[in-house]
């Protein structure tokens, strides 16, 4: 069995599991937020009774993050429903948006709070739940009905996925980030090339990545249709968790032969800054071939591209330079927001670099990554062309159906903000 | 099972932002009046040129919250993108009973099956160019065929395989009750099978209750 099969076998009480098998699985953690929480709660109460208790209050994580800084009355009501439920159920892992406990984007906050751990099984009512696979766990997105079922029982049926192994080797060039590599992989596989599959990332170039970058790889497994992304834990994983006070870790040993549906090998030292064109994440091109595309907005944020490593990368380019195009930065979480003040490039804080460059900084949340209510910070409300560090560029994804989104790494977005056109960051890193 | 009605045809890779745009994800699902809004805005994010193929510019819902169409025909990777269960629910609210597509994104497929909102069936061929919006279709799930009355063409559909039992039970909760994995109501369930047990493998593989086994070795089909 390979890594994910081993994790799933443990949680389903089987000695052996094969891809394609359907099994009931024990759930370690359920994650939900303000958009899908209310629907999940409604189904939970309908099916299990108005007074039913959740299966395990220590295993349910509620992180409102989508529609937080908006006056939209329905959005406010959704957050109230989640709050009411958390109070009724006395949930310890509720991160109230109206309190100091508020974190921001759930996938990043989930990791920061130490919930993402090797060997665990996580389901979340958000397709980017696969981000947590970076910590060596099974993590995938589900809908409200499945989440309500877990809320009441702690279990769910799953079909064991086949695994596509992706080996990254070579030295990372200065201009290249995990985002470029995952866009290239999605381009090669196609948006449905990994449907029902695990994407397992391995190799020396994966081992060389910090947790933020590993999360970017796993985060976009869903954009190739993947059920989950996973990276086996190592010393980098353990160190991240140790810094958050977590020392007791489940160890996963792979026994026997590991089976893979397909193996893809990439030498990162040969790869270029990559951009996905509207309206699909697999429509990729080299950044240097898109320099005729003029931009109305640049966007740095989201679970994919709004982590500390993403802002450090952008600041390396933006330091002592000015943006030509409206550029907005939305830290994923309060912790990332705080890091903008403490992390430095050339001795200058990221915050100061962004302000000096003319970047507008928003409040931590999903913000305009998925459009949202019309008063959402950074939302594309007209026919704008945007280059973004986010994960999807479907029609209307960031707001207006007339808008167009290109996806790229924080380095590429920062370089393009300076020129006002899609620009390969190489020219600013020489 | 027979489903009859008019076809609404879209192309490949229709994502959930097209099925129900994110700004509409705020209405209550447990309030009938608000829930109907999901029907009103179903498929409202599909670009005009591909809304109702082959001609386009044909919204799924022209007025009110109900559509004249009953069956959506899609191509590859229908329902890709976010995990929002609002997507199959919005289609159901609009009056859609089945989606026939060459392939599905897994979360949409799973949500459709487990919520029981719409029947997601795979077609053997990509039918986006074969079937026109407004064609009168008849789906027969017993013979796994779909007939197009306009030209008499018969299209083969794939078997539902492992999820057939969940579909016939009307969704995951129906399936779990039929198989006594959960009780008939929350109270009964709470005190027996699904009470706050320790999981994480400690009881894995065992049947805590002799008559309620969680590990039947998958779904017998």
PDB file of C-alpha atoms in Angstrom, chain A residues 174-177 180 272-275 287-288 313 316-317 321 408-416 422-430:
ATOM      1  CA  UNK A 174      15.263  31.862  -7.719  1.00  0.00           C
ATOM      2  CA  UNK A 175      12.284  32.716  -9.921  1.00  0.00           C
ATOM      3  CA  UNK A 176      10.319  29.530  -9.315  1.00  0.00           C
ATOM      4  CA  UNK A 177       7.756  28.715  -6.621  1.00  0.00           C
ATOM      5  CA  UNK A 180       4.504  27.541 -10.863  1.00  0.00           C
ATOM      6  CA  UNK A 272       9.732  28.605 -15.914  1.00  0.00           C
ATOM      7  CA  UNK A 273       7.356  31.041 -14.246  1.00  0.00           C
ATOM      8  CA  UNK A 274       3.935  29.707 -15.233  1.00  0.00           C
ATOM      9  CA  UNK A 275       0.564  31.413 -15.688  1.00  0.00           C
ATOM     10  CA  UNK A 287       4.796  34.184 -18.051  1.00  0.00           C
ATOM     11  CA  UNK A 288       7.367  35.505 -20.533  1.00  0.00           C
ATOM     12  CA  UNK A 313       8.324  36.334  -2.146  1.00  0.00           C
ATOM     13  CA  UNK A 316      11.519  40.514  -2.569  1.00  0.00           C
ATOM     14  CA  UNK A 317      10.332  41.945  -5.881  1.00  0.00           C
ATOM     15  CA  UNK A 321       9.748  49.673  -6.274  1.00  0.00           C
ATOM     16  CA  UNK A 408       0.379  32.954 -11.141  1.00  0.00           C
ATOM     17  CA  UNK A 409       2.922  32.809  -8.313  1.00  0.00           C
ATOM     18  CA  UNK A 410       3.388  35.723  -5.883  1.00  0.00           C
ATOM     19  CA  UNK A 411       6.736  36.459  -7.565  1.00  0.00           C
ATOM     20  CA  UNK A 412       5.080  36.759 -10.979  1.00  0.00           C
ATOM     21  CA  UNK A 413       2.177  38.810  -9.618  1.00  0.00           C
ATOM     22  CA  UNK A 414       4.578  41.223  -7.885  1.00  0.00           C
ATOM     23  CA  UNK A 415       6.736  41.604 -11.011  1.00  0.00           C
ATOM     24  CA  UNK A 416       3.631  42.213 -13.117  1.00  0.00           C
ATOM     25  CA  UNK A 422       2.195  39.987 -17.168  1.00  0.00           C
ATOM     26  CA  UNK A 423       5.915  39.809 -16.486  1.00  0.00           C
ATOM     27  CA  UNK A 424       8.378  37.007 -15.811  1.00  0.00           C
ATOM     28  CA  UNK A 425       9.911  37.715 -12.375  1.00  0.00           C
ATOM     29  CA  UNK A 426      13.328  36.651 -13.686  1.00  0.00           C
ATOM     30  CA  UNK A 427      13.960  40.201 -14.920  1.00  0.00           C
ATOM     31  CA  UNK A 428      13.679  41.581 -11.355  1.00  0.00           C
ATOM     32  CA  UNK A 429      15.768  38.854  -9.735  1.00  0.00           C
ATOM     33  CA  UNK A 430      18.952  39.057 -11.796  1.00  0.00           C
TER      34      UNK A 430
END
